[in-house]
Amino acid sequence: MDTSTIVILDFGSQYTQLIARRIREFNVFSVVLPCTAPIERIKALAPLGVILSGGPCSVYDPEAPAADPAILALGLPILGICYGLQFMTHHLGGKVESAASREYGHAEVNIIRETALFHGLPASINVWMSHGDHAAVLAPGFELTATTENAVAGIADESRKMWAVQFHPEVAHTPQGMELLRNFVLDICGAKADWTPEHFIQTTVERVRQQVGDGHAICGLSGGVDSSVAAVLVAKAIGDRLTCIFVNNGVLRKDEFAKVQKTMREQLGLNVVAVDASERFLSKLAGVTDPETKRKVIGNEFIAVFDDEAKKIFEAEAGLKEMGGEEVAWLVQGTLYPDVIESSSVHGPSHTIKSHHNVGGLPENMKLKLIEPLRDLFKDEVRRIGRDLQMPDEIIDRQPFPGPGLAVRILGEVTAERVAILQEADEIVVSEIKTAGLYKQIWQSFAVLLPVKSVGVMGDQRTYANTCAIRAVQSEDGMTADWSPIPYDVLRKISSRIVSEVRGINRVVYDITSKPPGTIEWE
Ligand code: XMP
């Protein structure tokens, strides 16, 4: 490949894909591979440099994820981050031990040697640390380049083109992290900035065209930016051999079923089949209160509806019947990287947080083959691609909405009545946030219906009704988030409108939890 490539070996950090994303912000192509990737696979990509990610384990643990140490002898520039530093130290003859004092959160780092990696950085930088082990003895040939009060923060053996830091330059909490990564990627590795949205669109369209051949695909539209961008990309590759299916799963927002159909047909020119399966979903959700079970039920049902619809579509295709009625079917999904990283360990050993419905809920006997063109991207990158595809702002700027819809915002059992209550409250939140001009600045703003009733008074009447929580967060990519300080007058308006207009809610509270330790959705 003549595109400049950086390989990132994943040792299981929740932040690994952030490294890839930072590198793509320099318009440089990067690939995340599991740390166990064979050395031949790495060499075949002809990378200009390798980054060893962080990870949750101890490098001296016999079960610890390990890369082939031959990676350290390739002669390529290598940057170790956190566990990556410890991996290099351990395998090159130094010693890694459990630290007397763990470092977690902000730390002050003193740069004591201006290496090529630290070029242009001030002598003291604020960084994000997250480690329990530290390098107690450096490997031969390595020099200490940076320290904190408690531990080694940076090492290098520039003659062997090896650098490593104990902190995380890829997270936003390390303000100079981008400069450091730029020094590595552009200056040390000499990568060219030739990976652009146009390039992504071109290569994806080409790949999909080859994958699908003269087959047919269906796409699950949710109305959100991800599935719409995925559909437009695939339609670009295979034209009208793509049929989009939009399912009413009974937990959509108010009037969404009609609105989305219209936008997708009229504005994006997509070929859309709309299926109202709300009763089918709600009957499967009856009595289910466990969040993971809800997600699995919806994921399974979703695919079941798709299978049924796909069968109809493909059976209607004359040629396919002659081919023996085979379901030569592809299913396009707008799965993004955060859905993947939190559901399973695709590239390495990271921990499961939630089964996101595009991923964890797929039944094993699924008959459709998957195309997920956005699987390695973050939301803001998808928006960049959507803009390049000249899709309307109304779609591109939509706040994310989870696959399992309002079901994960109705705590306890999901019933048609509770869905209707939440739809009304949600509509008020969205419209007031839009009126206040906050919709685009906020990552997500929505209502959550709690399984809590409380006493109130309305007119002269006692009420005993549901509580609704308002959640509004700011985030760059959904991986971490801060609760939004929505102005009091906007909150006041939302609260008074919900209590007076939505029958069934008599109390509104505001969620002031960041992620972590909370998640954005309540389930
Ligand atoms: P959490 O709640 O895990 O959410 O902090 C992170 C982001 O992902 C969205 N989300 C989902 N998106 N299928 C999706 O397509 C899902 O099952 C799902 N669950 C959560 C959530 O709205 C937030 O933007």
XYZ file of C-alpha atoms in Angstrom, residues 203-523:
321
model
C -11.667 2.930 -0.738
C -14.858 1.991 1.133
C -17.033 2.229 -1.958
C -14.535 0.132 -3.866
C -14.324 -2.490 -1.102
C -18.122 -2.769 -0.778
C -18.440 -3.116 -4.545
C -16.023 -6.046 -4.497
C -17.536 -7.633 -1.387
C -21.110 -7.595 -2.652
C -20.257 -8.406 -6.265
C -23.577 -8.568 -8.100
C -25.429 -9.511 -4.898
C -28.038 -7.485 -3.061
C -27.916 -5.728 0.259
C -30.380 -4.469 2.782
C -29.680 -1.773 5.285
C -31.262 -1.154 8.653
C -32.037 2.538 8.835
C -32.530 4.088 12.237
C -32.882 7.659 11.030
C -29.625 8.583 12.711
C -26.424 9.742 11.118
C -24.593 6.389 11.287
C -26.993 4.175 9.400
C -27.773 6.969 6.924
C -24.097 7.522 6.095
C -23.572 3.759 5.847
C -26.562 3.493 3.474
C -25.431 6.375 1.281
C -21.922 4.876 1.021
C -23.274 1.459 0.064
C -25.791 2.973 -2.361
C -22.849 4.723 -3.998
C -21.225 1.320 -4.458
C -24.156 -0.830 -5.600
C -26.944 1.604 -6.515
C -30.467 0.237 -6.423
C -29.303 -3.198 -5.361
C -29.487 -1.704 -1.871
C -32.887 -1.754 -0.179
C -33.160 0.111 3.121
C -35.472 -1.220 5.778
C -36.771 1.026 8.474
C -38.356 -0.833 11.359
C -40.728 0.636 13.873
C -39.555 -1.247 16.944
C -42.149 0.406 19.153
C -39.480 2.393 21.014
C -38.812 5.167 18.497
C -39.236 8.837 19.261
C -42.564 10.562 18.735
C -43.628 10.631 15.029
C -40.214 9.329 14.040
C -41.545 6.455 11.963
C -43.204 8.822 9.485
C -40.551 11.558 9.586
C -37.591 9.298 8.919
C -39.239 7.584 5.951
C -39.849 10.949 4.357
C -36.322 12.264 4.864
C -34.648 9.113 3.625
C -36.729 8.888 0.495
C -37.000 12.549 -0.399
C -33.644 13.918 0.745
C -31.318 10.966 0.335
C -33.075 9.255 -2.535
C -32.828 5.893 -0.796
C -35.016 2.958 -1.599
C -36.882 2.458 1.724
C -39.237 -0.296 2.893
C -40.950 0.660 6.157
C -42.066 -2.116 8.523
C -44.245 -1.475 11.535
C -43.232 -4.220 13.960
C -43.981 -2.301 17.142
C -46.425 -4.834 18.532
C -44.039 -7.685 17.899
C -41.248 -5.893 19.813
C -43.423 -4.742 22.687
C -44.841 -8.204 23.234
C -41.299 -9.631 23.419
C -40.327 -6.900 25.885
C -43.282 -7.585 28.190
C -42.101 -8.369 31.696
C -38.404 -7.726 30.867
C -36.665 -5.373 33.293
C -33.011 -6.394 33.103
C -31.081 -3.931 30.875
C -28.901 -6.518 29.160
C -31.899 -8.771 28.492
C -33.779 -5.830 26.951
C -30.847 -5.131 24.647
C -30.588 -8.775 23.627
C -34.359 -9.087 23.065
C -34.396 -6.020 20.812
C -31.235 -7.062 18.954
C -32.629 -10.542 18.305
C -36.037 -9.292 17.244
C -34.479 -6.712 14.981
C -32.554 -9.354 13.091
C -35.633 -11.616 12.980
C -37.642 -8.807 11.331
C -34.790 -8.203 8.954
C -34.571 -11.840 8.040
C -38.287 -11.889 7.238
C -38.097 -8.728 5.154
C -34.923 -9.794 3.409
C -36.564 -13.038 2.420
C -39.463 -11.126 0.869
C -37.160 -8.759 -0.975
C -34.851 -11.441 -2.258
C -37.646 -13.787 -3.208
C -39.124 -10.989 -5.255
C -35.864 -10.748 -7.195
C -36.484 -13.068 -10.116
C -32.850 -13.985 -10.727
C -32.244 -15.032 -7.178
C -35.065 -17.534 -7.143
C -33.538 -19.188 -10.162
C -30.318 -19.443 -8.188
C -32.183 -21.811 -5.879
C -33.896 -19.256 -3.664
C -30.580 -18.729 -1.899
C -30.470 -15.754 0.393
C -27.512 -13.997 -1.176
C -27.960 -11.315 1.369
C -25.865 -8.616 2.874
C -26.938 -6.575 5.828
C -25.495 -3.064 6.105
C -25.210 -1.640 9.601
C -23.953 1.703 10.817
C -21.976 0.184 13.688
C -19.328 2.539 15.023
C -16.164 1.792 16.878
C -17.476 2.773 20.341
C -20.276 0.195 19.880
C -17.648 -2.404 19.192
C -15.063 -1.589 21.810
C -17.576 -1.599 24.642
C -19.272 -4.815 23.517
C -16.418 -7.188 22.990
C -12.718 -7.318 22.585
C -12.306 -7.138 18.846
C -8.741 -6.087 18.670
C -7.499 -7.152 22.071
C -8.496 -7.947 25.637
C -10.665 -5.040 26.839
C -13.599 -5.367 29.243
C -17.300 -5.600 28.287
C -19.400 -2.653 29.500
C -22.711 -3.059 27.640
C -23.910 -5.198 24.741
C -24.616 -2.569 22.151
C -27.400 -3.709 19.984
C -25.621 -3.632 16.656
C -23.037 -5.990 18.000
C -23.762 -7.993 21.123
C -27.375 -8.791 20.294
C -26.826 -10.616 17.025
C -28.145 -14.163 17.195
C -25.743 -16.889 16.199
C -27.967 -18.317 13.484
C -28.178 -14.988 11.636
C -28.603 -15.651 7.938
C -27.426 -12.270 6.681
C -23.797 -11.406 6.131
C -22.673 -8.106 7.641
C -21.241 -4.997 5.989
C -20.208 -2.406 8.547
C -18.387 0.338 6.643
C -18.062 2.643 9.666
C -16.868 0.029 12.128
C -13.514 1.708 12.741
C -14.793 5.280 12.949
C -15.971 7.624 15.661
C -19.103 9.719 15.416
C -17.404 12.984 14.493
C -15.484 11.187 11.755
C -18.760 9.799 10.404
C -20.150 13.336 10.360
C -17.085 14.439 8.388
C -17.719 11.666 5.876
C -21.440 12.581 5.695
C -20.564 16.204 4.941
C -18.192 15.087 2.234
C -21.046 13.008 0.789
C -23.069 16.259 0.787
C -25.794 14.891 3.024
C -28.164 17.458 4.597
C -27.212 19.057 7.951
C -30.510 17.938 9.417
C -29.244 14.354 9.294
C -25.564 14.983 9.913
C -26.125 17.052 13.049
C -28.680 14.768 14.671
C -27.793 13.779 18.186
C -27.049 10.058 18.550
C -29.952 7.774 19.403
C -29.271 4.244 20.664
C -30.294 1.172 18.657
C -32.542 -0.131 21.467
C -34.229 3.276 21.452
C -36.396 4.443 24.299
C -36.290 0.930 25.807
C -32.969 1.749 27.483
C -34.417 5.036 28.729
C -37.430 3.413 30.360
C -36.123 1.856 33.525
C -38.094 -1.200 34.521
C -40.665 -2.725 32.207
C -41.260 -1.227 28.757
C -44.971 -0.940 28.000
C -46.820 0.938 25.261
C -48.137 3.330 27.892
C -44.675 4.107 29.303
C -43.279 4.549 25.780
C -46.008 7.102 25.046
C -45.210 9.017 28.260
C -41.510 9.123 27.490
C -42.091 10.140 23.856
C -43.956 13.226 25.020
C -41.270 14.168 27.562
C -38.483 13.517 25.055
C -40.142 15.714 22.452
C -40.251 18.588 24.937
C -36.576 18.183 25.855
C -35.458 18.130 22.223
C -37.597 21.093 21.191
C -36.544 23.258 24.153
C -32.880 22.430 23.630
C -33.258 23.381 19.962
C -35.105 26.609 20.825
C -32.283 27.532 23.222
C -29.783 27.018 20.368
C -27.990 24.262 22.298
C -28.817 21.220 20.158
C -25.591 21.173 18.145
C -23.264 21.945 21.040
C -24.645 19.155 23.184
C -23.716 15.583 22.345
C -27.029 14.173 23.578
C -29.979 15.573 25.492
C -32.953 13.415 26.401
C -35.434 12.292 29.009
C -35.342 9.054 31.009
C -38.422 7.562 32.624
C -37.682 6.209 36.086
C -39.522 3.418 37.883
C -40.102 5.803 40.778
C -43.393 7.380 41.734
C -43.652 10.307 44.063
C -46.289 12.546 45.552
C -47.034 15.952 44.103
C -49.743 18.557 44.110
C -51.419 19.989 41.009
C -54.155 22.547 41.360
C -55.565 21.399 44.653
C -55.194 17.737 43.774
C -52.722 15.291 45.204
C -50.801 13.469 42.445
C -48.843 10.256 42.650
C -46.992 9.817 39.376
C -43.738 9.021 37.576
C -40.377 10.735 37.806
C -38.475 11.754 34.726
C -34.740 12.472 34.619
C -33.166 14.845 32.132
C -29.780 13.802 30.796
C -27.606 16.149 28.750
C -23.954 15.487 28.093
C -21.038 16.934 26.231
C -18.687 14.512 24.563
C -16.275 14.206 21.693
C -17.015 10.620 20.807
C -19.337 9.036 23.383
C -16.446 7.201 25.057
C -16.185 9.776 27.835
C -18.679 12.532 28.623
C -19.346 15.401 30.995
C -22.821 16.393 32.093
C -23.823 19.679 30.453
C -24.405 22.771 32.548
C -27.682 23.637 30.796
C -28.789 27.141 31.830
C -31.327 27.131 34.669
C -33.951 28.954 32.651
C -33.859 26.230 29.983
C -34.119 23.527 32.646
C -36.966 25.426 34.294
C -38.849 25.594 30.994
C -38.308 21.898 30.284
C -39.396 20.897 33.764
C -42.515 23.025 33.867
C -43.577 21.965 30.371
C -43.101 18.266 31.125
C -45.017 18.388 34.395
C -47.871 20.374 32.939
C -48.069 18.773 29.468
C -47.175 15.118 30.034
C -49.816 13.130 31.818
C -48.138 10.621 34.092
C -45.079 12.662 35.112
C -45.167 14.929 38.169
C -41.470 15.313 38.980
C -38.359 16.131 36.929
C -34.761 15.679 38.094
C -31.440 16.490 36.422
C -28.673 13.911 36.038
C -25.259 15.333 36.974
C -23.110 12.253 36.424
C -20.165 12.160 34.037
C -18.950 9.150 32.050
C -17.066 7.496 33.611
C -18.234 6.564 36.194
C -21.762 6.751 34.709
C -22.622 5.783 31.154
C -24.575 8.136 28.881
C -27.670 5.970 28.655
C -29.104 4.752 31.924
C -29.179 1.121 30.787
